[in-house]
PDB file of C-alpha atoms and ligand atoms in Angstrom:
ATOM      1  CA  UNK A 193       9.377   0.859  16.401  1.00  0.00           C
ATOM      2  CA  UNK A 194       6.157  -0.740  17.202  1.00  0.00           C
ATOM      3  CA  UNK A 195       4.327  -1.724  13.927  1.00  0.00           C
ATOM      4  CA  UNK A 196       1.276  -2.897  12.248  1.00  0.00           C
ATOM      5  CA  UNK A 197       1.043  -4.154   8.783  1.00  0.00           C
ATOM      6  CA  UNK A 198      -1.990  -4.900   7.084  1.00  0.00           C
ATOM      7  CA  UNK A 199      -1.004  -6.925   4.065  1.00  0.00           C
ATOM      8  CA  UNK A 200       2.077  -8.759   4.925  1.00  0.00           C
ATOM      9  CA  UNK A 201       1.326 -12.277   3.796  1.00  0.00           C
ATOM     10  CA  UNK A 202       2.465 -11.709   0.391  1.00  0.00           C
ATOM     11  CA  UNK A 203       4.381  -9.537  -1.968  1.00  0.00           C
ATOM     12  CA  UNK A 204       5.844  -5.892  -0.972  1.00  0.00           C
ATOM     13  CA  UNK A 205       4.481  -5.986   2.610  1.00  0.00           C
ATOM     14  CA  UNK A 206       6.136  -9.132   3.345  1.00  0.00           C
ATOM     15  CA  UNK A 207       9.103  -8.120   2.080  1.00  0.00           C
ATOM     16  CA  UNK A 208       8.902  -4.730   4.120  1.00  0.00           C
ATOM     17  CA  UNK A 209       7.799  -6.536   7.378  1.00  0.00           C
ATOM     18  CA  UNK A 210      10.740  -8.810   6.876  1.00  0.00           C
ATOM     19  CA  UNK A 211      13.346  -5.715   7.015  1.00  0.00           C
ATOM     20  CA  UNK A 212      11.333  -4.466  10.134  1.00  0.00           C
ATOM     21  CA  UNK A 213      11.713  -7.628  11.660  1.00  0.00           C
ATOM     22  CA  UNK A 214      15.525  -7.777  10.683  1.00  0.00           C
ATOM     23  CA  UNK A 215      16.425  -4.779  12.420  1.00  0.00           C
ATOM     24  CA  UNK A 216      14.441  -5.917  15.479  1.00  0.00           C
ATOM     25  CA  UNK A 217      11.083  -3.692  15.294  1.00  0.00           C
ATOM     26  CA  UNK A 218       8.057  -5.193  17.372  1.00  0.00           C
ATOM     27  CA  UNK A 219       5.441  -6.254  14.653  1.00  0.00           C
ATOM     28  CA  UNK A 220       1.611  -6.968  14.563  1.00  0.00           C
ATOM     29  CA  UNK A 221       0.005  -8.380  11.510  1.00  0.00           C
ATOM     30  CA  UNK A 222      -3.544  -8.024  10.227  1.00  0.00           C
ATOM     31  CA  UNK A 223      -5.019  -9.877   7.293  1.00  0.00           C
ATOM     32  CA  UNK A 224      -7.926 -12.049   6.209  1.00  0.00           C
ATOM     33  CA  UNK A 225      -6.432 -15.456   6.217  1.00  0.00           C
ATOM     34  CA  UNK A 226      -5.401 -16.955  10.033  1.00  0.00           C
ATOM     35  CA  UNK A 227      -3.192 -19.556   8.734  1.00  0.00           C
ATOM     36  CA  UNK A 228      -1.307 -17.147   6.370  1.00  0.00           C
ATOM     37  CA  UNK A 229      -1.188 -14.696   9.335  1.00  0.00           C
ATOM     38  CA  UNK A 230       0.249 -17.502  11.654  1.00  0.00           C
ATOM     39  CA  UNK A 231       2.834 -18.765   9.100  1.00  0.00           C
ATOM     40  CA  UNK A 232       4.005 -15.032   8.472  1.00  0.00           C
ATOM     41  CA  UNK A 233       4.126 -14.056  12.311  1.00  0.00           C
ATOM     42  CA  UNK A 234       6.493 -17.126  12.727  1.00  0.00           C
ATOM     43  CA  UNK A 235       8.788 -16.245   9.707  1.00  0.00           C
ATOM     44  CA  UNK A 236       9.228 -12.738  11.084  1.00  0.00           C
ATOM     45  CA  UNK A 237       9.759 -14.200  14.691  1.00  0.00           C
ATOM     46  CA  UNK A 238      12.628 -16.263  13.574  1.00  0.00           C
ATOM     47  CA  UNK A 239      13.960 -13.059  11.465  1.00  0.00           C
ATOM     48  CA  UNK A 240      14.387 -11.613  14.900  1.00  0.00           C
ATOM     49  CA  UNK A 241      11.287  -9.377  15.327  1.00  0.00           C
ATOM     50  CA  UNK A 242      11.209  -8.015  18.728  1.00  0.00           C
ATOM     51  CA  UNK A 243       8.776 -10.258  21.184  1.00  0.00           C
ATOM     52  CA  UNK A 244       6.163 -12.145  19.986  1.00  0.00           C
ATOM     53  CA  UNK A 245       4.432 -11.616  16.384  1.00  0.00           C
ATOM     54  CA  UNK A 246       0.808 -11.504  17.115  1.00  0.00           C
ATOM     55  CA  UNK A 247      -1.921 -11.048  14.460  1.00  0.00           C
ATOM     56  CA  UNK A 248      -5.679 -10.537  13.972  1.00  0.00           C
ATOM     57  CA  UNK A 249      -8.377 -10.955  11.636  1.00  0.00           C
ATOM     58  CA  UNK A 250      -9.060  -7.721   9.122  1.00  0.00           C
ATOM     59  CA  UNK A 251     -10.341  -8.017   5.648  1.00  0.00           C
ATOM     60  CA  UNK A 252     -10.313  -5.050   4.007  1.00  0.00           C
ATOM     61  CA  UNK A 253     -13.774  -5.748   2.263  1.00  0.00           C
ATOM     62  CA  UNK A 254     -15.274  -5.573   5.581  1.00  0.00           C
ATOM     63  CA  UNK A 255     -14.775  -2.352   7.632  1.00  0.00           C
ATOM     64  CA  UNK A 256     -16.344  -3.950  10.485  1.00  0.00           C
ATOM     65  CA  UNK A 257     -13.164  -5.653  11.145  1.00  0.00           C
ATOM     66  CA  UNK A 258     -11.046  -2.829  11.270  1.00  0.00           C
ATOM     67  CA  UNK A 259     -11.798  -1.536  15.008  1.00  0.00           C
ATOM     68  CA  UNK A 260     -11.262  -4.759  16.514  1.00  0.00           C
ATOM     69  CA  UNK A 261      -7.905  -5.485  14.374  1.00  0.00           C
ATOM     70  CA  UNK A 262      -6.583  -1.990  15.477  1.00  0.00           C
ATOM     71  CA  UNK A 263      -7.735  -2.666  18.870  1.00  0.00           C
ATOM     72  CA  UNK A 264      -5.748  -5.778  19.534  1.00  0.00           C
ATOM     73  CA  UNK A 265      -2.920  -4.507  17.569  1.00  0.00           C
ATOM     74  CA  UNK A 266      -2.472  -1.455  20.289  1.00  0.00           C
ATOM     75  CA  UNK A 267      -3.397  -3.773  23.163  1.00  0.00           C
ATOM     76  CA  UNK A 268      -0.257  -6.253  21.908  1.00  0.00           C
ATOM     77  CA  UNK A 269       1.926  -3.257  21.116  1.00  0.00           C
ATOM     78  CA  UNK A 270       1.476  -1.240  23.935  1.00  0.00           C
ATOM     79  CA  UNK A 271       0.687   1.547  21.638  1.00  0.00           C
ATOM     80  CA  UNK A 272       1.199   1.992  17.694  1.00  0.00           C
ATOM     81  CA  UNK A 273       4.505   4.111  15.899  1.00  0.00           C
ATOM     82  CA  UNK A 274       3.965   2.819  12.706  1.00  0.00           C
ATOM     83  CA  UNK A 275       0.806   1.781  10.741  1.00  0.00           C
ATOM     84  CA  UNK A 276       1.630   0.345   6.850  1.00  0.00           C
ATOM     85  CA  UNK A 277      -1.253  -0.534   4.470  1.00  0.00           C
ATOM     86  CA  UNK A 278       0.091  -2.682   1.472  1.00  0.00           C
ATOM     87  CA  UNK A 279      -3.349  -4.684   0.901  1.00  0.00           C
ATOM     88  CA  UNK A 280      -4.967  -3.891  -2.070  1.00  0.00           C
ATOM     89  CA  UNK A 281      -6.489  -5.551  -5.287  1.00  0.00           C
ATOM     90  CA  UNK A 282      -5.422  -5.749  -8.925  1.00  0.00           C
ATOM     91  CA  UNK A 283      -7.464  -6.929 -12.071  1.00  0.00           C
ATOM     92  CA  UNK A 284      -7.021  -5.914 -15.549  1.00  0.00           C
ATOM     93  CA  UNK A 285      -9.042  -3.223 -17.316  1.00  0.00           C
ATOM     94  CA  UNK A 286     -10.908  -5.923 -19.614  1.00  0.00           C
ATOM     95  CA  UNK A 287     -11.786  -7.919 -16.251  1.00  0.00           C
ATOM     96  CA  UNK A 288     -13.189  -4.940 -14.621  1.00  0.00           C
ATOM     97  CA  UNK A 289     -15.297  -3.685 -17.620  1.00  0.00           C
ATOM     98  CA  UNK A 290     -17.053  -7.417 -17.703  1.00  0.00           C
ATOM     99  CA  UNK A 291     -17.149  -8.005 -14.191  1.00  0.00           C
ATOM    100  CA  UNK A 292     -19.455  -5.262 -11.925  1.00  0.00           C
ATOM    101  CA  UNK A 293     -18.967  -7.474  -8.867  1.00  0.00           C
ATOM    102  CA  UNK A 294     -15.316  -7.495  -9.255  1.00  0.00           C
ATOM    103  CA  UNK A 295     -15.236  -3.716 -10.207  1.00  0.00           C
ATOM    104  CA  UNK A 296     -17.326  -2.996  -6.894  1.00  0.00           C
ATOM    105  CA  UNK A 297     -14.893  -4.817  -4.763  1.00  0.00           C
ATOM    106  CA  UNK A 298     -11.684  -3.356  -6.364  1.00  0.00           C
ATOM    107  CA  UNK A 299     -13.023   0.225  -6.248  1.00  0.00           C
ATOM    108  CA  UNK A 300     -14.289  -0.556  -2.715  1.00  0.00           C
ATOM    109  CA  UNK A 301     -11.389  -2.028  -1.216  1.00  0.00           C
ATOM    110  CA  UNK A 302      -8.481   0.128  -3.002  1.00  0.00           C
ATOM    111  CA  UNK A 303     -10.315   3.335  -2.126  1.00  0.00           C
ATOM    112  CA  UNK A 304     -13.404   3.703   0.267  1.00  0.00           C
ATOM    113  CA  UNK A 305     -11.791   1.129   2.665  1.00  0.00           C
ATOM    114  CA  UNK A 306      -8.390   2.034   2.665  1.00  0.00           C
ATOM    115  CA  UNK A 307      -9.600   5.613   3.115  1.00  0.00           C
ATOM    116  CA  UNK A 308     -11.631   4.207   6.218  1.00  0.00           C
ATOM    117  CA  UNK A 309      -9.119   2.156   7.699  1.00  0.00           C
ATOM    118  CA  UNK A 310      -6.843   4.809   7.441  1.00  0.00           C
ATOM    119  CA  UNK A 311      -9.356   7.463   9.381  1.00  0.00           C
ATOM    120  CA  UNK A 312      -9.591   5.070  12.383  1.00  0.00           C
ATOM    121  CA  UNK A 313      -5.717   4.791  12.622  1.00  0.00           C
ATOM    122  CA  UNK A 314      -5.438   8.146  12.362  1.00  0.00           C
ATOM    123  CA  UNK A 315      -6.464   9.309  15.645  1.00  0.00           C
ATOM    124  CA  UNK A 316      -4.505   6.381  17.384  1.00  0.00           C
ATOM    125  CA  UNK A 317      -1.181   7.512  15.525  1.00  0.00           C
ATOM    126  CA  UNK A 318      -1.806  11.088  16.632  1.00  0.00           C
ATOM    127  CA  UNK A 319      -2.326  10.100  20.076  1.00  0.00           C
ATOM    128  CA  UNK A 320       0.945   7.968  20.279  1.00  0.00           C
ATOM    129  CA  UNK A 321       2.661  11.640  20.744  1.00  0.00           C
ATOM    130  CA  UNK A 322       5.905  10.480  19.129  1.00  0.00           C
ATOM    131  CA  UNK A 323       6.739  10.650  15.492  1.00  0.00           C
ATOM    132  CA  UNK A 324       3.887   8.482  14.354  1.00  0.00           C
ATOM    133  CA  UNK A 325       3.926   7.207  10.851  1.00  0.00           C
ATOM    134  CA  UNK A 326       1.150   6.067   8.257  1.00  0.00           C
ATOM    135  CA  UNK A 327       2.346   4.266   5.212  1.00  0.00           C
ATOM    136  CA  UNK A 328       0.234   3.431   2.558  1.00  0.00           C
ATOM    137  CA  UNK A 329       0.699   1.844  -0.830  1.00  0.00           C
ATOM    138  CA  UNK A 330      -1.093   3.732  -3.725  1.00  0.00           C
ATOM    139  CA  UNK A 331       0.221   3.119  -7.460  1.00  0.00           C
ATOM    140  CA  UNK A 332       1.774   5.043 -10.383  1.00  0.00           C
ATOM    141  CA  UNK A 333      -1.522   4.289 -12.157  1.00  0.00           C
ATOM    142  CA  UNK A 334      -2.555   7.055 -10.187  1.00  0.00           C
ATOM    143  CA  UNK A 335      -0.409   9.496 -11.811  1.00  0.00           C
ATOM    144  CA  UNK A 336      -1.963   9.652 -15.166  1.00  0.00           C
ATOM    145  CA  UNK A 337      -5.077   8.066 -16.580  1.00  0.00           C
ATOM    146  CA  UNK A 338      -4.268   5.537 -19.238  1.00  0.00           C
ATOM    147  CA  UNK A 339      -6.132   2.922 -20.996  1.00  0.00           C
ATOM    148  CA  UNK A 340      -5.154  -0.338 -19.555  1.00  0.00           C
ATOM    149  CA  UNK A 341      -5.361   0.622 -15.792  1.00  0.00           C
ATOM    150  CA  UNK A 342      -8.132   3.164 -16.215  1.00  0.00           C
ATOM    151  CA  UNK A 343     -10.483   1.586 -13.051  1.00  0.00           C
ATOM    152  CA  UNK A 344      -7.387   0.534 -11.067  1.00  0.00           C
ATOM    153  CA  UNK A 345      -5.889   4.045 -11.557  1.00  0.00           C
ATOM    154  CA  UNK A 346      -8.896   6.012 -10.562  1.00  0.00           C
ATOM    155  CA  UNK A 347      -9.211   4.153  -7.059  1.00  0.00           C
ATOM    156  CA  UNK A 348      -5.669   5.026  -6.451  1.00  0.00           C
ATOM    157  CA  UNK A 349      -5.500   8.651  -7.691  1.00  0.00           C
ATOM    158  CA  UNK A 350      -8.063   9.001  -5.224  1.00  0.00           C
ATOM    159  CA  UNK A 351      -6.134   7.374  -2.488  1.00  0.00           C
ATOM    160  CA  UNK A 352      -3.133   9.386  -3.496  1.00  0.00           C
ATOM    161  CA  UNK A 353      -5.142  12.659  -3.105  1.00  0.00           C
ATOM    162  CA  UNK A 354      -6.321  11.651   0.111  1.00  0.00           C
ATOM    163  CA  UNK A 355      -2.605  10.938   1.508  1.00  0.00           C
ATOM    164  CA  UNK A 356      -1.192  14.023   0.240  1.00  0.00           C
ATOM    165  CA  UNK A 357      -4.141  16.001   2.014  1.00  0.00           C
ATOM    166  CA  UNK A 358      -3.721  13.829   5.381  1.00  0.00           C
ATOM    167  CA  UNK A 359       0.234  15.097   4.913  1.00  0.00           C
ATOM    168  CA  UNK A 360      -1.064  18.552   4.454  1.00  0.00           C
ATOM    169  CA  UNK A 361      -3.374  18.743   7.626  1.00  0.00           C
ATOM    170  CA  UNK A 362      -1.416  16.447  10.054  1.00  0.00           C
ATOM    171  CA  UNK A 363       2.179  16.668   9.579  1.00  0.00           C
ATOM    172  CA  UNK A 364       2.233  19.895  11.680  1.00  0.00           C
ATOM    173  CA  UNK A 365       0.551  17.722  14.635  1.00  0.00           C
ATOM    174  CA  UNK A 366       3.181  14.975  14.329  1.00  0.00           C
ATOM    175  CA  UNK A 367       1.633  12.425  11.953  1.00  0.00           C
ATOM    176  CA  UNK A 368       4.031  11.517   8.735  1.00  0.00           C
ATOM    177  CA  UNK A 369       2.123  10.465   5.998  1.00  0.00           C
ATOM    178  CA  UNK A 370       4.314   8.173   3.566  1.00  0.00           C
ATOM    179  CA  UNK A 371       2.464   7.685   0.206  1.00  0.00           C
ATOM    180  CA  UNK A 372       4.222   4.979  -1.867  1.00  0.00           C
ATOM    181  CA  UNK A 373       3.876   4.913  -5.455  1.00  0.00           C
ATOM    182  CA  UNK A 374       4.987   1.316  -6.725  1.00  0.00           C
ATOM    183  CA  UNK A 375       5.841   1.061 -10.455  1.00  0.00           C
ATOM    184  CA  UNK A 376       5.818  -2.471 -11.655  1.00  0.00           C
ATOM    185  CA  UNK A 377       7.043  -4.887  -9.199  1.00  0.00           C
ATOM    186  CA  UNK A 378       7.418  -8.354  -9.475  1.00  0.00           C
ATOM    187  CA  UNK A 379       4.698  -9.767  -7.061  1.00  0.00           C
ATOM    188  CA  UNK A 380       1.803 -12.462  -7.424  1.00  0.00           C
ATOM    189  CA  UNK A 381      -0.633  -9.263  -7.718  1.00  0.00           C
ATOM    190  CA  UNK A 382       1.284  -9.196 -11.422  1.00  0.00           C
ATOM    191  CA  UNK A 383       1.848 -12.507 -12.074  1.00  0.00           C
ATOM    192  CA  UNK A 384       0.840 -13.466 -15.962  1.00  0.00           C
ATOM    193  CA  UNK A 385       1.711  -9.925 -16.971  1.00  0.00           C
ATOM    194  CA  UNK A 386       4.819  -9.009 -18.896  1.00  0.00           C
ATOM    195  CA  UNK A 387       7.127  -7.151 -16.946  1.00  0.00           C
ATOM    196  CA  UNK A 388       8.099  -3.702 -18.404  1.00  0.00           C
ATOM    197  CA  UNK A 389      11.585  -2.481 -18.204  1.00  0.00           C
ATOM    198  CA  UNK A 390      12.268  -1.220 -14.855  1.00  0.00           C
ATOM    199  CA  UNK A 391      10.138  -3.448 -13.415  1.00  0.00           C
ATOM    200  CA  UNK A 392      10.937  -3.817  -9.949  1.00  0.00           C
ATOM    201  CA  UNK A 393      11.386  -6.501  -6.925  1.00  0.00           C
ATOM    202  CA  UNK A 394       9.681  -6.480  -3.587  1.00  0.00           C
ATOM    203  CA  UNK A 395      12.850  -6.354  -1.404  1.00  0.00           C
ATOM    204  CA  UNK A 396      14.331  -3.728  -3.605  1.00  0.00           C
ATOM    205  CA  UNK A 397      10.808  -1.720  -2.882  1.00  0.00           C
ATOM    206  CA  UNK A 398      10.962  -2.712   0.814  1.00  0.00           C
ATOM    207  CA  UNK A 399      14.563  -0.983   1.787  1.00  0.00           C
ATOM    208  CA  UNK A 400      13.200   2.133  -0.198  1.00  0.00           C
ATOM    209  CA  UNK A 401      10.231   2.369   1.458  1.00  0.00           C
ATOM    210  CA  UNK A 402      11.873   1.871   4.972  1.00  0.00           C
ATOM    211  CA  UNK A 403      13.916   4.585   4.413  1.00  0.00           C
ATOM    212  CA  UNK A 404      11.109   6.681   3.325  1.00  0.00           C
ATOM    213  CA  UNK A 405       9.365   5.657   6.741  1.00  0.00           C
ATOM    214  CA  UNK A 406      12.502   6.346   8.781  1.00  0.00           C
ATOM    215  CA  UNK A 407      13.182   9.595   7.370  1.00  0.00           C
ATOM    216  CA  UNK A 408       9.275  10.376   7.012  1.00  0.00           C
ATOM    217  CA  UNK A 409       9.603  11.238   3.749  1.00  0.00           C
ATOM    218  CA  UNK A 410       5.882  12.076   2.154  1.00  0.00           C
ATOM    219  CA  UNK A 411       6.184  10.492  -1.086  1.00  0.00           C
ATOM    220  CA  UNK A 412       8.036   7.933  -2.874  1.00  0.00           C
ATOM    221  CA  UNK A 413       8.482   6.051  -6.361  1.00  0.00           C
ATOM    222  CA  UNK A 414       9.338   2.584  -5.961  1.00  0.00           C
ATOM    223  CA  UNK A 415      11.622   1.599  -8.031  1.00  0.00           C
ATOM    224  CA  UNK A 416      12.746   5.086  -7.860  1.00  0.00           C
ATOM    225  CA  UNK A 417      13.130   4.957 -12.117  1.00  0.00           C
ATOM    226  CA  UNK A 418       9.165   5.399 -12.164  1.00  0.00           C
ATOM    227  CA  UNK A 419       9.273   9.108 -10.678  1.00  0.00           C
ATOM    228  CA  UNK A 420      11.171  10.038 -14.346  1.00  0.00           C
ATOM    229  CA  UNK A 421       8.942   7.407 -16.018  1.00  0.00           C
ATOM    230  CA  UNK A 422       5.650   9.172 -14.732  1.00  0.00           C
ATOM    231  CA  UNK A 423       7.005  12.703 -15.038  1.00  0.00           C
ATOM    232  CA  UNK A 424       7.163  11.861 -18.805  1.00  0.00           C
ATOM    233  CA  UNK A 425       3.933  10.259 -18.710  1.00  0.00           C
ATOM    234  CA  UNK A 426       2.382  12.961 -17.004  1.00  0.00           C
ATOM    235  CA  UNK A 427       3.327  15.545 -19.490  1.00  0.00           C
ATOM    236  CA  UNK A 428       2.027  13.713 -22.918  1.00  0.00           C
ATOM    237  CA  UNK A 429      -0.850  15.683 -24.626  1.00  0.00           C
ATOM    238  CA  UNK A 430      -4.126  13.992 -24.235  1.00  0.00           C
ATOM    239  CA  UNK A 431      -3.732  13.655 -28.042  1.00  0.00           C
ATOM    240  CA  UNK A 432      -1.299  11.174 -27.655  1.00  0.00           C
ATOM    241  CA  UNK A 433      -2.530   9.510 -24.567  1.00  0.00           C
ATOM    242  CA  UNK A 434      -6.122   8.743 -27.066  1.00  0.00           C
ATOM    243  CA  UNK A 435      -3.829   7.229 -29.656  1.00  0.00           C
ATOM    244  CA  UNK A 436      -1.139   5.049 -27.409  1.00  0.00           C
ATOM    245  CA  UNK A 437      -2.154   1.558 -25.866  1.00  0.00           C
ATOM    246  CA  UNK A 438      -0.399   1.934 -22.509  1.00  0.00           C
TER     247      UNK A 438
HETATM  248  N1  NAP B 718       2.778  -5.312  -7.805  1.00  0.00           N
HETATM  249  C1  NAP B 718       2.833  -4.214  -8.599  1.00  0.00           C
HETATM  250  O1  NAP B 718       3.136  -4.212  -9.599  1.00  0.00           O
HETATM  251  C2  NAP B 718       1.915  -2.923  -7.933  1.00  0.00           C
HETATM  252  C3  NAP B 718       2.426  -1.927  -8.514  1.00  0.00           C
HETATM  253  C4  NAP B 718       1.682  -0.732  -8.113  1.00  0.00           C
HETATM  254  C5  NAP B 718       1.011  -0.680  -7.148  1.00  0.00           C
HETATM  255  N2  NAP B 718       0.822  -1.715  -6.167  1.00  0.00           N
HETATM  256  C6  NAP B 718       0.014  -1.742  -5.202  1.00  0.00           C
HETATM  257  O2  NAP B 718       1.113  -2.255  -3.933  1.00  0.00           O
HETATM  258  C7  NAP B 718       0.486  -2.734  -2.844  1.00  0.00           C
HETATM  259  C8  NAP B 718       1.245  -4.136  -2.875  1.00  0.00           C
HETATM  260  O3  NAP B 718       0.662  -4.955  -3.779  1.00  0.00           O
HETATM  261  P1  NAP B 718       1.804  -6.441  -4.070  1.00  0.00           P
HETATM  262  O4  NAP B 718       2.202  -6.370  -5.442  1.00  0.00           O
HETATM  263  O5  NAP B 718       2.664  -6.720  -2.839  1.00  0.00           O
HETATM  264  O6  NAP B 718       0.502  -7.395  -3.776  1.00  0.00           O
HETATM  265  P2  NAP B 718       0.343  -8.690  -3.440  1.00  0.00           P
HETATM  266  O7  NAP B 718       1.229  -9.577  -3.398  1.00  0.00           O
HETATM  267  O8  NAP B 718      -0.808  -9.236  -4.179  1.00  0.00           O
HETATM  268  O9  NAP B 718      -0.248  -8.877  -1.777  1.00  0.00           O
HETATM  269  C9  NAP B 718      -1.405  -8.199  -1.580  1.00  0.00           C
HETATM  270  C10 NAP B 718      -1.538  -8.367   0.022  1.00  0.00           C
HETATM  271  O10 NAP B 718      -2.946  -7.869   0.341  1.00  0.00           O
HETATM  272  C11 NAP B 718      -3.492  -8.443   1.040  1.00  0.00           C
HETATM  273  N3  NAP B 718      -4.982  -8.660   0.789  1.00  0.00           N
HETATM  274  C12 NAP B 718      -5.629  -8.776  -0.793  1.00  0.00           C
HETATM  275  N4  NAP B 718      -6.653  -8.681  -0.184  1.00  0.00           N
HETATM  276  C13 NAP B 718      -7.069  -8.188   1.090  1.00  0.00           C
HETATM  277  C14 NAP B 718      -8.321  -8.090   1.828  1.00  0.00           C
HETATM  278  N5  NAP B 718      -9.461  -7.955   1.199  1.00  0.00           N
HETATM  279  N6  NAP B 718      -8.255  -8.024   3.077  1.00  0.00           N
HETATM  280  C15 NAP B 718      -6.973  -7.694   3.745  1.00  0.00           C
HETATM  281  N7  NAP B 718      -5.916  -8.273   3.239  1.00  0.00           N
HETATM  282  C16 NAP B 718      -5.884  -8.272   1.672  1.00  0.00           C
HETATM  283  C17 NAP B 718      -3.195  -9.975   0.669  1.00  0.00           C
HETATM  284  O11 NAP B 718      -3.612 -11.022   1.522  1.00  0.00           O
HETATM  285  P3  NAP B 718      -4.190 -12.257   0.723  1.00  0.00           P
HETATM  286  O12 NAP B 718      -2.822 -13.247   1.317  1.00  0.00           O
HETATM  287  O13 NAP B 718      -5.142 -12.885   1.832  1.00  0.00           O
HETATM  288  O14 NAP B 718      -4.627 -12.401  -0.466  1.00  0.00           O
HETATM  289  C18 NAP B 718      -1.649  -9.889   0.430  1.00  0.00           C
HETATM  290  O15 NAP B 718      -0.696  -9.920   1.850  1.00  0.00           O
HETATM  291  C19 NAP B 718      -0.804  -3.183  -3.525  1.00  0.00           C
HETATM  292  O16 NAP B 718      -1.890  -1.800  -2.806  1.00  0.00           O
HETATM  293  C20 NAP B 718      -0.762  -2.749  -4.827  1.00  0.00           C
HETATM  294  O17 NAP B 718      -2.329  -1.901  -5.513  1.00  0.00           O
HETATM  295  C21 NAP B 718       1.397  -2.819  -6.627  1.00  0.00           C
END
């Protein structure tokens, strides 16, 4: 498969790209730090990626970088089968309430600009004519409004809504949209937070997500236990949500 990954330099994106390299997929990396991209590309080549792993600058906070980045990926790979977006920002609710600039960056990156990036990737994937895949990392935080992740969750809820709609509209035309809802996963993004029970590892998430991409599964919780945790949380009445702290 010819795969583009935005966010492969760290965390779950890195783990997923490594799984893909190990089975011989052709990869092209997008990200904002050229040195990190070059290091990640070399790592993926050693792990068995098909051919040279190319890269291009792409900053989720700067939509003018999206078209040149996707153009470079398409040229290098000779077409696109899969586009993966794991890039995203996290900050605590307290930090977001106190810092207007941080709030704007997080909401813009995690919702508006992720949607803009997907809208540019979508026609290219549809034009590929095969079993194209768009795989995007949202969050369980978008499933139910909760006090500690109110703003982050609002952006992810909007993203999940958009990705669900993409599946409804374009599955029949050959584009499979894979909406990934990670629970708490031990990456740099959440370093410093106390892991809850059922916290996952990036490698475990990567295996689950790769299976979902191959099968064209429209929505996947990772680790899988979060499907049932969120089912329970979604069923809690408003009066309980007002009282509890999570
Ligand atoms: N970890 C969790 O518990 C958890 C839970 C639910 C959902 N998620 C979601 O899952 C996804 C992956 O999370 P993770 O934990 O793997 O995160 P991570 O370890 O922090 O990795 C995030 C990746 O996104 C890239 N990135 C950040 N800002 C960017 C920007 N402006 N432009 C381009 N790339 C940018 C980072 O690149 P740099 O090296 O340039 O920073 C890095 O490669 C995110 O969308 C996150 O919201 C995570």
